[in-house]
CSV table of C-alpha atoms and ligand atoms in Angstrom, one decimal:
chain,number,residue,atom,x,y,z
A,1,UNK,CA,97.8,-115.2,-30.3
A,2,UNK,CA,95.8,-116.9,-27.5
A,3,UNK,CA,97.7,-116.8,-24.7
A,4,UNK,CA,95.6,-119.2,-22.0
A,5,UNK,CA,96.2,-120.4,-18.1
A,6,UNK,CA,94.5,-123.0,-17.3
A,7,UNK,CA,93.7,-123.1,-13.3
A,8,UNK,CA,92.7,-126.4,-11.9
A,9,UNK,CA,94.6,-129.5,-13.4
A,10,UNK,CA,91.6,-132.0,-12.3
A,11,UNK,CA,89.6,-134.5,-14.2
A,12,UNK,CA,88.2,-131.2,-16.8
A,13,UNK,CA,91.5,-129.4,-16.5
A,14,UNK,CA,93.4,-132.6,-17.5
A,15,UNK,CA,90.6,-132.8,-20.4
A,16,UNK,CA,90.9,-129.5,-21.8
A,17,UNK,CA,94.9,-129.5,-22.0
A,18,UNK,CA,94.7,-132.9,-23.6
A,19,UNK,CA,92.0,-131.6,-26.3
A,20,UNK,CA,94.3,-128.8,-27.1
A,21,UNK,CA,97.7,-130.3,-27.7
A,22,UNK,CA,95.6,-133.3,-29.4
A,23,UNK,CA,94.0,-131.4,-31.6
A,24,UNK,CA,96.3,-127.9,-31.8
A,25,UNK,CA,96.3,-127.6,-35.8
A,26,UNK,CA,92.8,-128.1,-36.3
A,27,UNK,CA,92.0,-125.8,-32.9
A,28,UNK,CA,94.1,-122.9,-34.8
A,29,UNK,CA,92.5,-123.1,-38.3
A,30,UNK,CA,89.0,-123.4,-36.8
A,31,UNK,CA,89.6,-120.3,-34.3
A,32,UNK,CA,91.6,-118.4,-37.0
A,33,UNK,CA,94.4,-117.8,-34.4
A,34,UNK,CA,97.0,-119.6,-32.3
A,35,UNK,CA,95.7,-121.2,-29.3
A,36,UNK,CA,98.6,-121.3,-26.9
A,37,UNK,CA,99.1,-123.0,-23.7
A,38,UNK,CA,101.1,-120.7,-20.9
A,39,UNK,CA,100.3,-121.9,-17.4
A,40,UNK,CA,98.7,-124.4,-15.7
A,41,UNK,CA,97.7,-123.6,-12.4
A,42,UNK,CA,97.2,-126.0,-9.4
A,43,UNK,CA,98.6,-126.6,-5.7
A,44,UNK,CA,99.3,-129.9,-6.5
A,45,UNK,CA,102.4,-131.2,-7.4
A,46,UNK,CA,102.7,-133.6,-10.5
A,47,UNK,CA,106.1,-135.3,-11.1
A,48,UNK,CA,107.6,-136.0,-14.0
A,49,UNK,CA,104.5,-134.8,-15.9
A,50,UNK,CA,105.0,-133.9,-19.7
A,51,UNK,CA,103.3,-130.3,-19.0
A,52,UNK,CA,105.4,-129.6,-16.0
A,53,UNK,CA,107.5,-126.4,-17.3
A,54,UNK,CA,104.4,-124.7,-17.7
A,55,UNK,CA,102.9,-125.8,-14.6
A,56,UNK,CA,102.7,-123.0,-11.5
A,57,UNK,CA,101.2,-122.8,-8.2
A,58,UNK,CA,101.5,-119.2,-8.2
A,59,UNK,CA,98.8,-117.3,-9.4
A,60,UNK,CA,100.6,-114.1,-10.2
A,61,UNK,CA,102.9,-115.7,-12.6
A,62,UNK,CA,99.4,-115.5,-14.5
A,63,UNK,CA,98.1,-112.6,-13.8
A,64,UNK,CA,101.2,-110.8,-13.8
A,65,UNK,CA,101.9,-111.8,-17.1
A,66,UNK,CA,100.6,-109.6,-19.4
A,67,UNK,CA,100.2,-111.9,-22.6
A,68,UNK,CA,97.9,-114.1,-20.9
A,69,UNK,CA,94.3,-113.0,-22.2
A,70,UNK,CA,92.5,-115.6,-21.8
A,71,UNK,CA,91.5,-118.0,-18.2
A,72,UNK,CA,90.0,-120.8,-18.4
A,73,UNK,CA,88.6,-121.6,-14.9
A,74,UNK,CA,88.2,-126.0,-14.1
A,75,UNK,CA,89.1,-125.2,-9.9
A,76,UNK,CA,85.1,-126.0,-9.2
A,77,UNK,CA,83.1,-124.1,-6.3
A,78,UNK,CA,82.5,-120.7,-5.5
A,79,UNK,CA,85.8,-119.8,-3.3
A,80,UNK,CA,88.7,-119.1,-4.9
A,81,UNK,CA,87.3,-119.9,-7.9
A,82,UNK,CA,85.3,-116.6,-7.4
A,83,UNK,CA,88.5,-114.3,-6.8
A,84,UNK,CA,90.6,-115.8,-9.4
A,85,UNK,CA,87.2,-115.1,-12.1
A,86,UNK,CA,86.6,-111.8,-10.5
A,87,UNK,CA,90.0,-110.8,-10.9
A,88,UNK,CA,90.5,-112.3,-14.7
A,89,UNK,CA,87.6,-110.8,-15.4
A,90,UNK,CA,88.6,-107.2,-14.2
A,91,UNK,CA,91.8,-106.9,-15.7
A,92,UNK,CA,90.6,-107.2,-19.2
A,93,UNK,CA,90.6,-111.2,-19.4
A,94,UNK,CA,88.2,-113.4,-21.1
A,95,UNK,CA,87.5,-116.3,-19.0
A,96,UNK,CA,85.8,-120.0,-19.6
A,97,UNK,CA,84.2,-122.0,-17.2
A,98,UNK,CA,82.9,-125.6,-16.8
A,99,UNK,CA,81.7,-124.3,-12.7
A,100,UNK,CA,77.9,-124.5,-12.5
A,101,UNK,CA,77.8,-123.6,-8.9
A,102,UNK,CA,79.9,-119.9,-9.5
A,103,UNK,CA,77.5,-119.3,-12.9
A,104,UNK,CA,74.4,-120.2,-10.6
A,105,UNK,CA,75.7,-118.2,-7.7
A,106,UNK,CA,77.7,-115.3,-9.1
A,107,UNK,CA,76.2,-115.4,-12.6
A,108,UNK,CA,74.5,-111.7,-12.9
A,109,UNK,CA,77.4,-110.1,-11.4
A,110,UNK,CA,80.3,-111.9,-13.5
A,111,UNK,CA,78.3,-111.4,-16.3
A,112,UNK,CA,78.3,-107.5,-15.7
A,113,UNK,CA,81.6,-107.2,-15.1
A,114,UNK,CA,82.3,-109.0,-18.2
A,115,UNK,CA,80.1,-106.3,-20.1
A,116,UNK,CA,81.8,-103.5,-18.7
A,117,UNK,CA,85.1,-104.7,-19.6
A,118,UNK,CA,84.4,-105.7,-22.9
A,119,UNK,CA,85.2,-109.4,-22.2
A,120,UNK,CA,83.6,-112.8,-22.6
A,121,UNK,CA,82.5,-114.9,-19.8
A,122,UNK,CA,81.2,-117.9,-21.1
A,123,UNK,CA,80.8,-121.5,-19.3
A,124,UNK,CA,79.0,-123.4,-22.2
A,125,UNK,CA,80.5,-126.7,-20.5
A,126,UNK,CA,78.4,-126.0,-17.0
A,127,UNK,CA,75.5,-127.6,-18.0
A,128,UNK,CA,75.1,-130.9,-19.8
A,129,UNK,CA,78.9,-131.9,-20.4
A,130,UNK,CA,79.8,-131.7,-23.8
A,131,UNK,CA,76.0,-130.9,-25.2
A,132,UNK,CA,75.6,-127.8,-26.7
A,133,UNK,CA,72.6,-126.5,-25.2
A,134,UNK,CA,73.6,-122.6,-23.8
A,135,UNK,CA,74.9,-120.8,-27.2
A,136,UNK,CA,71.6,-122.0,-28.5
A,137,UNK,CA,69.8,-121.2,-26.0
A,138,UNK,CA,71.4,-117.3,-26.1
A,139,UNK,CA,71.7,-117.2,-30.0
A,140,UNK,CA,70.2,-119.7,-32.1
A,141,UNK,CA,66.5,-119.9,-30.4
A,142,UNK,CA,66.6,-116.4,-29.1
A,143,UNK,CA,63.6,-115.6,-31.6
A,144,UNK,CA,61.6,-117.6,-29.7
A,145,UNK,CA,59.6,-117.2,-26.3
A,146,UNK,CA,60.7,-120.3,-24.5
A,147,UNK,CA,58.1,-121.4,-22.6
A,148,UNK,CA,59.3,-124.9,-20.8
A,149,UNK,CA,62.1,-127.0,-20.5
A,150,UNK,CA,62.3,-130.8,-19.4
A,151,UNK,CA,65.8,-132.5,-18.8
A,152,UNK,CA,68.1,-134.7,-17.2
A,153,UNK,CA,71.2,-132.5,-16.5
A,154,UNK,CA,73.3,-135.2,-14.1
A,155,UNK,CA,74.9,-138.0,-15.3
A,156,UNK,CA,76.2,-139.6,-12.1
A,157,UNK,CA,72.9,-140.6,-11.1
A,158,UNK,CA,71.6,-141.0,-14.6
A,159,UNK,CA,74.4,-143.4,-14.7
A,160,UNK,CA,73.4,-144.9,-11.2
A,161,UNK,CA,69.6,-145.1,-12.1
A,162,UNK,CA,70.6,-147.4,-15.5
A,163,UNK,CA,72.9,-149.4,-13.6
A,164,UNK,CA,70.2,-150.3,-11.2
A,165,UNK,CA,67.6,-150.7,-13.4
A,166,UNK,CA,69.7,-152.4,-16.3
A,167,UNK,CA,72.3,-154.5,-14.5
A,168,UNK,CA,70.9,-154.6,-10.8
A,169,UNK,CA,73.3,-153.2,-9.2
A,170,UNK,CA,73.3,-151.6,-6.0
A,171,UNK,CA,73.5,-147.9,-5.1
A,172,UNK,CA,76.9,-148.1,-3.9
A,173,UNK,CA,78.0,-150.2,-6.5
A,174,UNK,CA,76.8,-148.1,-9.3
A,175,UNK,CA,78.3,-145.1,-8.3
A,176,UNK,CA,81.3,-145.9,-7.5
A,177,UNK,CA,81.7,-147.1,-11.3
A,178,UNK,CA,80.6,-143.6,-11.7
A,179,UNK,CA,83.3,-142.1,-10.0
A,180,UNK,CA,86.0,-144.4,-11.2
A,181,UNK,CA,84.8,-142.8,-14.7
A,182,UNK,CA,85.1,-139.1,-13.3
A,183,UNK,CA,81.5,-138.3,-13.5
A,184,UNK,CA,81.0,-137.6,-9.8
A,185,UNK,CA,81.3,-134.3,-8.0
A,186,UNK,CA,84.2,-134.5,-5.6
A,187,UNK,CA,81.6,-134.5,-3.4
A,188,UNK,CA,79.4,-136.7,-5.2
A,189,UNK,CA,76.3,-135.8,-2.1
A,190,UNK,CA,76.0,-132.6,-4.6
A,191,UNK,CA,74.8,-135.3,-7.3
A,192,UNK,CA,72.6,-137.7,-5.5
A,193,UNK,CA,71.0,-135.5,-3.5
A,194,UNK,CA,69.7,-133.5,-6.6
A,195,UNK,CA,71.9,-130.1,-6.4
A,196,UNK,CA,74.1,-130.5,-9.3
A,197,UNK,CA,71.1,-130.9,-11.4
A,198,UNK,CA,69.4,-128.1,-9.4
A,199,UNK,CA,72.5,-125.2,-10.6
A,200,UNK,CA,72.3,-126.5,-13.5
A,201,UNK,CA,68.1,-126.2,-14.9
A,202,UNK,CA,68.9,-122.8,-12.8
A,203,UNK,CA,71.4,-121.3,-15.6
A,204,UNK,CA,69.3,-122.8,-17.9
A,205,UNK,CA,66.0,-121.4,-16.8
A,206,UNK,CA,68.2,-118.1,-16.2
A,207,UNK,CA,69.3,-117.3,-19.9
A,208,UNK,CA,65.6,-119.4,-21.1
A,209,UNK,CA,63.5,-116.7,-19.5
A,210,UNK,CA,65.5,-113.8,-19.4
A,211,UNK,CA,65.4,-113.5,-15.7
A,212,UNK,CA,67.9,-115.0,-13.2
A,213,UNK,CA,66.4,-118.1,-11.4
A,214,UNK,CA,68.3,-118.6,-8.5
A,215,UNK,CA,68.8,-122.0,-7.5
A,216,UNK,CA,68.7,-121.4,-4.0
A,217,UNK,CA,64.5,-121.6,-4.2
A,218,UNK,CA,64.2,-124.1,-6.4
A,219,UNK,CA,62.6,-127.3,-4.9
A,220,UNK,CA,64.9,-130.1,-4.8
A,221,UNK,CA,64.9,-133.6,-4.3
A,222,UNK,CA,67.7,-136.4,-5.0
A,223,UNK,CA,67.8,-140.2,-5.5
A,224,UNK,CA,69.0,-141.7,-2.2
A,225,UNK,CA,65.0,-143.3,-1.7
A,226,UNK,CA,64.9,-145.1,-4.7
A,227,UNK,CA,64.9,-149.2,-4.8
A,228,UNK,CA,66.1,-151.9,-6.9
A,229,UNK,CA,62.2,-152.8,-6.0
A,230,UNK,CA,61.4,-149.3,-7.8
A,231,UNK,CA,63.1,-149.8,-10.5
A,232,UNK,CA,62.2,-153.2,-11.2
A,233,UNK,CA,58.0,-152.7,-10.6
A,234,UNK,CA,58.7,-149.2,-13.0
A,235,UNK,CA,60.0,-151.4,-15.8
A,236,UNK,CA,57.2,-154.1,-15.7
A,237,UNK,CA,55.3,-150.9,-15.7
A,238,UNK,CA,56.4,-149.7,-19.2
A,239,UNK,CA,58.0,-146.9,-16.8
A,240,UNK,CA,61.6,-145.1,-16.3
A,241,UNK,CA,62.3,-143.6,-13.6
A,242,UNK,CA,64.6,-140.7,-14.3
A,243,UNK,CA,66.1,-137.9,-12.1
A,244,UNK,CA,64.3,-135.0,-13.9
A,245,UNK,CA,65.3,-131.1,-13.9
A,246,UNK,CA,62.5,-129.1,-14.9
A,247,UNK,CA,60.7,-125.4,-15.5
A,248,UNK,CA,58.5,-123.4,-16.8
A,249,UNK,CA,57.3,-119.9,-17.2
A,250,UNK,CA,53.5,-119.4,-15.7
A,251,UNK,CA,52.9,-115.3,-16.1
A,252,UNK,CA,55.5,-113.7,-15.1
A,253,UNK,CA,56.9,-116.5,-12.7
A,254,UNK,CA,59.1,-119.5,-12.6
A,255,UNK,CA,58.3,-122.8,-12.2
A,256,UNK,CA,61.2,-124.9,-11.7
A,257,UNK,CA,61.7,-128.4,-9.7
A,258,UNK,CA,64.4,-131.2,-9.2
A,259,UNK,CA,62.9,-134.8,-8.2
A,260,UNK,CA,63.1,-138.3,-9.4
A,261,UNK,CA,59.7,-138.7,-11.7
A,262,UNK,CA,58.3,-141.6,-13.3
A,263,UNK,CA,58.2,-141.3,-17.0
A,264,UNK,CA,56.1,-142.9,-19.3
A,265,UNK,CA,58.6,-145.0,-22.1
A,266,UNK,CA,56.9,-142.9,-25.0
A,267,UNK,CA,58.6,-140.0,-22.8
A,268,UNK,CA,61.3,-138.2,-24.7
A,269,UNK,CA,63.5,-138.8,-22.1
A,270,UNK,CA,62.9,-142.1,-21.3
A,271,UNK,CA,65.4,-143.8,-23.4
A,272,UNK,CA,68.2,-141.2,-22.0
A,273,UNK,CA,70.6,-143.4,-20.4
A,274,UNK,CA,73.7,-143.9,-18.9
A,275,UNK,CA,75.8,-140.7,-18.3
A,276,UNK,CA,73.8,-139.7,-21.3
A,277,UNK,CA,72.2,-135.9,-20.5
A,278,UNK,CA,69.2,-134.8,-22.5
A,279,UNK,CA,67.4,-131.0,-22.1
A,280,UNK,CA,64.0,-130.8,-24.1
A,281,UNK,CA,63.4,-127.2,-24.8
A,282,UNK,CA,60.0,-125.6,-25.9
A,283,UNK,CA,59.4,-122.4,-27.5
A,284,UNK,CA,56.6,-120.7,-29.4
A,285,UNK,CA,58.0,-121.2,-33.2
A,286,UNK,CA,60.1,-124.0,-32.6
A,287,UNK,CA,57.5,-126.4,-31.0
A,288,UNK,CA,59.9,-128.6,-29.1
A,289,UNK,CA,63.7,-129.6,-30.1
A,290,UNK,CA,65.9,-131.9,-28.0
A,291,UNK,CA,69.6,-132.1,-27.2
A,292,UNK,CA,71.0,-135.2,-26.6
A,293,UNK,CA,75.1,-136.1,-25.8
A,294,UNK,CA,77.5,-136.5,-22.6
A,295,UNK,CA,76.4,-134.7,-20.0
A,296,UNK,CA,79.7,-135.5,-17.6
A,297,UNK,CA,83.2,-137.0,-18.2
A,298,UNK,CA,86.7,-135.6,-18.8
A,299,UNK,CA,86.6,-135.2,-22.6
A,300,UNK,CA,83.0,-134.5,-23.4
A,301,UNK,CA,83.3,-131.3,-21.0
A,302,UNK,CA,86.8,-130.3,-22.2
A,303,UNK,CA,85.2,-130.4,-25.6
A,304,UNK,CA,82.7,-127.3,-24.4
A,305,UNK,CA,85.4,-125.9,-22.8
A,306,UNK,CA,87.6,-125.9,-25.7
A,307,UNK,CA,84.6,-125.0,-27.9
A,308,UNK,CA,83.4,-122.2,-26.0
A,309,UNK,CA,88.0,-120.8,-26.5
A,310,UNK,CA,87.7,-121.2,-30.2
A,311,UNK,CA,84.6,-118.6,-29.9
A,312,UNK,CA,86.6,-116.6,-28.1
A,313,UNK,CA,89.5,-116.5,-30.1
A,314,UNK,CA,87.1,-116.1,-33.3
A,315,UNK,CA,85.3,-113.0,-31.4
A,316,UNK,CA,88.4,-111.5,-29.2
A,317,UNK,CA,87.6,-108.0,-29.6
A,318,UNK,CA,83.6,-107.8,-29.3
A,319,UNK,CA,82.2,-109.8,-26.2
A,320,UNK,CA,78.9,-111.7,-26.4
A,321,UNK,CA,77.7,-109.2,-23.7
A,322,UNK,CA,75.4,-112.0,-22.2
A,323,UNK,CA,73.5,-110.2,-19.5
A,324,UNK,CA,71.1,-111.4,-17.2
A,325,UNK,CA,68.9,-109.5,-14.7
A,326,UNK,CA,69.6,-109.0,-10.8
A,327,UNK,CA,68.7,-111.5,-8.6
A,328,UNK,CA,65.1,-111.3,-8.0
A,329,UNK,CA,63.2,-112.7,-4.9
A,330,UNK,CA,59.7,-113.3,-5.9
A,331,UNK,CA,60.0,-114.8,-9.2
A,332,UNK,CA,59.6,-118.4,-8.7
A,333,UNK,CA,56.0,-119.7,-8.4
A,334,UNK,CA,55.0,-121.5,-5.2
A,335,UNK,CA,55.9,-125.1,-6.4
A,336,UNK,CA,52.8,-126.5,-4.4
A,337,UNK,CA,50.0,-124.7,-6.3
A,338,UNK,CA,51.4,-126.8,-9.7
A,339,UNK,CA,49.3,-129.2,-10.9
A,340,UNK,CA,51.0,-132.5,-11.0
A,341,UNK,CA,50.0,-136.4,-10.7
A,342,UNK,CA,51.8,-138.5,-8.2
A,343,UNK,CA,52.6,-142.7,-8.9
A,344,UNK,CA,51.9,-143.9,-5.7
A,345,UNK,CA,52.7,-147.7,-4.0
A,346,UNK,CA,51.7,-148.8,-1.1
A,347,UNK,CA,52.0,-151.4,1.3
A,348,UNK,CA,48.6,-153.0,2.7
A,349,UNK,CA,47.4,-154.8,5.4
A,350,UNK,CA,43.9,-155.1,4.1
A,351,UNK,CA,43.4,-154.4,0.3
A,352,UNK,CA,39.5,-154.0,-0.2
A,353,UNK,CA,39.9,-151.0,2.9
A,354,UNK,CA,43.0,-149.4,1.9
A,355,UNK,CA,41.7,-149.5,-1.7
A,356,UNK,CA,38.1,-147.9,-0.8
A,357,UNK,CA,40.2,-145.1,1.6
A,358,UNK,CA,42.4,-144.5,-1.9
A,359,UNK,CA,39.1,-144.1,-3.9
A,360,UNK,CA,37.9,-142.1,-1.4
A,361,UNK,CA,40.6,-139.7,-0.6
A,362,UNK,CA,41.7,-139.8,-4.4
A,363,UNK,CA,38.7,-140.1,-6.3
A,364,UNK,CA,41.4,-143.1,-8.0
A,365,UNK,CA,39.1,-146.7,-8.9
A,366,UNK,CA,42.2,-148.0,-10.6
A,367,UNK,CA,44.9,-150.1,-9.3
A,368,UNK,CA,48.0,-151.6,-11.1
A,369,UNK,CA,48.7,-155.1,-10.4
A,370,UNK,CA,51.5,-155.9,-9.5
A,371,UNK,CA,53.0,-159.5,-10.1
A,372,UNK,CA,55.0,-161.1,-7.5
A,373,UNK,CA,54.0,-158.2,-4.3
A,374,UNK,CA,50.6,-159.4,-3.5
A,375,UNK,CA,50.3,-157.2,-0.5
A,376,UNK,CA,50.5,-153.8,-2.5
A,377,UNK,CA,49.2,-151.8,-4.1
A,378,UNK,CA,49.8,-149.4,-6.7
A,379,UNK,CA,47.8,-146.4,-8.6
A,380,UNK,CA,48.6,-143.0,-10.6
A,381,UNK,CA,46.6,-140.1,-9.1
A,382,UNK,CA,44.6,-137.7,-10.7
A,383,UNK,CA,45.9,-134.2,-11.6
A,384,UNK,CA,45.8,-131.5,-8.7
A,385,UNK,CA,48.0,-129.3,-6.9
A,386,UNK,CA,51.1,-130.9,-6.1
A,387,UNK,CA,50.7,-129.7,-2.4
A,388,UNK,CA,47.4,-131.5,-1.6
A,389,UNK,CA,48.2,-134.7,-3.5
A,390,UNK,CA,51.5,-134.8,-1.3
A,391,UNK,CA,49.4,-133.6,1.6
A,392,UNK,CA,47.0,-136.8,0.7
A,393,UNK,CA,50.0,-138.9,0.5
A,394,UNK,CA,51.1,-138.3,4.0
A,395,UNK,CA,47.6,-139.5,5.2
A,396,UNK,CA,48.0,-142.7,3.9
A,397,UNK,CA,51.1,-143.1,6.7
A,398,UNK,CA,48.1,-142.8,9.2
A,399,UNK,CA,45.4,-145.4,8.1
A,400,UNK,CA,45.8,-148.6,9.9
A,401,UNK,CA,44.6,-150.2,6.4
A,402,UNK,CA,48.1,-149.2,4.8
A,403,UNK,CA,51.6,-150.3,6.5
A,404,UNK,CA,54.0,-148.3,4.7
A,405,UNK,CA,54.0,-145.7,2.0
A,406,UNK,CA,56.7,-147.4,-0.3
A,407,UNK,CA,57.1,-145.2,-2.8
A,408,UNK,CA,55.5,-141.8,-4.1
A,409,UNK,CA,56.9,-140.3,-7.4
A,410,UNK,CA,55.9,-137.7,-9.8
A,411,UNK,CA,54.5,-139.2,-13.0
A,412,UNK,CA,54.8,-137.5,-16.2
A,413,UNK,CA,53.4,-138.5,-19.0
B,501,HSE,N1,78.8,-134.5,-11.6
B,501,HSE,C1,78.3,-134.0,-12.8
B,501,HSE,C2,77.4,-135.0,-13.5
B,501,HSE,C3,79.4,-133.6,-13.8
B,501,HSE,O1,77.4,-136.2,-13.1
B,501,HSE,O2,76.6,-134.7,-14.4
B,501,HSE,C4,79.0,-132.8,-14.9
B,501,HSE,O3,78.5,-131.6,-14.6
C-alpha cells in the first residue's frame, strides 16, 4: 500500500487528488499497488468539502504517522516547502514535486539526501506541465550527449503572447484570462518577467548536461516590452514572437538564456501556442526530437504528478538515485561572447541618414518595409557577439537620425 499526504490543496494539489479518486482502479493496476489517499495538508480551511476527514493542518499528523510513505509536495516556493521536503525526505519518504523553484534551488542537495536514504525524489511535473520531458531526459536519451536545447517552458505568457497576437488583446486582458484558468504563478511577476521559465530551462539544462546550472546566472528577460504593434509587424513579417528558454553546452560551459526572440514561422516552435509548452532537445544520435503538450493548468500538471507516484509505487524499494553535481560557480559561458542576430526597429526622423548610420554601424544594406509605419524602419543584423550587437543597439538611442529604438529582439532562425 501507498500511503500518500498530499500538502498544499491549491490549483495542482486540487488536481492531483481529483486525478486519483477519478481514476483510482486504473491508478492501482498500472502501479501494481494501492494508491491511497491519507492526508491533505493545508492551513486553509475548506467547508463542507467531500475530502474533509482527511484534511489536516497539522503536519505531524503526517509525519508522525508511520504508514505514510510517500509526500507529495504542491505548497510552491522554497520556505516551508524546503523543511517539509527535507524532512520527508530524511525519514525514509519518497516525495513528488510539481515546485520548480525548490528543484532549481535545493536540487543537488535533495537529490543527495534522497540517495542516501534510498528514496525517490522526483518532480517530473516542474517543468513543462503535464509533458513528459525529465524521465526522458534521465532515462530514455541518456545514451546520448545532449548538446542544445530550445523551448518555451511558460505558458502564462505563451498564453498572453497568442492572445495578443491572435485576438488583440491587451496585456492585462490576456493574462487575466490566464489566471482565471490557473496558469499563473500566484505571483504571476515570476511569469512575465521571465523567471518561471528561467528555473525551469535550469533543471533542464541541469540533468541535460550532467552538471547543475544554477538559475541564479542565467540571463533573463521577460515580456512586459512587448506591443500589440510588435506583434502585429512580426506576423506581417512571417514572424512569431515567442518567450524562448534556451542552452547549450560550448566546451565545458553552459550557455543558457531567457528572452522574448523572434522566430522564423518554419521555426519548430513557432506554431507552439496557447498554454501549449514545447522543449526541442538535441543530442548526438538522436539528431533533434520535440515534446509538445500542456505546459501549465490544474490537470495536465496533476497528470505528472500522478505519473511520476505510479513510478514510485512501481519502483518503491530501489530509488532512481538521480544525482546531480554540486553547485558550480564558473560553469556558465559569458552570455555576451554568443554569437546571436538581433531584429531591430526603429523609429526615424530622416530615413536616407539613419539608414546609411545602420549600414555603417552594421555592415546591414537591407531594410524591411513596413506597410502602414512610414517613419520606421526595420532590419535583422548580421551574426556577432551578442554583447556588441546590443552594445550597437544602444548607439542608435544617440543619433539624432533615429527617435526611438522601438523594439530590439533576438531573431532565430
Ligand atoms: N505559471 C506556470 C506557467 C505554471 O504558466 O507555465 C506551470 O509551471
Amino acid at each position: 500500500m501507498v500511503n500518500i499526504a498530499v500538502l498544499g490543496f491549491g490549483v495542482v494539489g486540487t488536481g492531483v487528488v481529483e486525478v486519483i479518486r477519478k481514476s483510482n482502479e486504473s491508478i492501482n493496476r498500472k502501479a501494481g499497488d494501492n494508491i491511497n489517499l491519507k492526508y491533505i495538508l493545508d492551513i486553509r480551511d475548506f467547508p463542507g468539502h467531500p475530502e474533509s476527514s482527511i484534511m489536516t493542518k497539522k503536519p505531524d499528523d503526517i509525519f508522525h504517522d508511520p504508514e505514510v510513505n510517500l509526500i507529495v509536495e504542491t505548497i510552491g516556493g522554497t520556505g516551508i516547502a524546503y523543511e517539509f521536503t527535507k524532512r520527508a525526505l530524511l525519514s525514509g519518504r519518497h516525495v513528488v514535486t510539481s515546485n520548480k523553484e525548490l528543484v532549481a534551488t535545493h536540487g543537488p542537495e535533495l537529490l543527495q539526501i534522497a540517495k542516501e536514504k534510498n528514496v525517490h525524489y522526483l518532480f517530473e511535473a516542474s517543468v513543462g506541465g503535464g509533458i513528459p520531458i525529465i524521465k526522458p531526459l534521465y532515462e530514455c536519451l541518456a545514451a546520448n550527449e545532449i548538446t542544445s536545447i530550445m523551448a518555451i517552458l511558460n505558458g502564462t505568457t505563451n498564453y498572453i503572447l497568442t492572445s495578443m497576437a491572435k485576438e488583440g488583446k491587451d496585456f492585462d486582458t490576456a493574462l487575466k484570462d490566464a489566471q482565471v484558468n490557473g496558469y499563473a504563478e500566484a505571483n504571476p511577476t515570476a511569469d512575465i518577467e521571465g523567471h518561471d521559465s528561467c528555473r525551469k530551462i535550469a533543471i533542464l539544462s541541469s540533468i541535460a548536461y550532467g552538471m547543475f546550472v544554477d538559475y541564479k546566472h542565467i540571463p533573463t528577460e521577460g515580456i512586459k516590452n512587448i506591443t500589440y504593434d510588435d506583434q502585429k509587424i512580426a506576423q506581417a513579417l512571417n514572424f512569431k514572437i515567442k518567450l524562448a528558454a534556451y542552452s547549450k553546452v560550448l566546451g565545458n560551459k553552459v550557455f543558457a538564456r531567457v528572452c522574448p526572440v523572434m522566430l522564423t514561422s518554419s521555426h519548430a516552435l513557432a506554431n507552439v501556442e496557447d498554454v501549449f509548452n514545447a522543449i526541442l532537445v538535441s543530442g548526438d544520435a538522436i539528431g533533434d526530437v520535440m515534446f509538445y503538450g500542456r505546459g501549465a493548468g490544474k490537470l495536465p500538471t496533476a497528470s505528472a504528478v500522478v505519473g511520476d507516484i505510479i513510478d514510485i509505487a512501481k519502483n518503491i524499494d530501489r530509488s532512481h538515485m538521480y544525482v546531480w553535481t554540486e553547485k558550480q560557480e564558473d560553469n556558465l559561458l559569458n552570455p555576451g561572447e554568443v554569437e546571436t542576430r538581433y531584429f531591430v526597429r526603429v523609429k526615424v526622423r530622416n530615413s536616407e541618414e539613419a539608414k546609411n548610420y545602420i549600414n555603417k554601424i552594421f555592415g546591414v544594406t537591407e531594410f524591411i518595409g513596413l506597410l502602414g509605419y512610414q517613419d520606421q524602419l526595420a532590419f535583422i543584423t548580421n551574426k556577432g557577439p551578442d554583447k556588441e550587437i546590443s552594445g550597437n543597439i544602444d548607439k542608435l538611442k544617440e543619433i539624432a537620425s533615429v527617435s526611438k529604438v522601438l523594439t530590439s529582439l533576438r531573431a532565430i532562425e
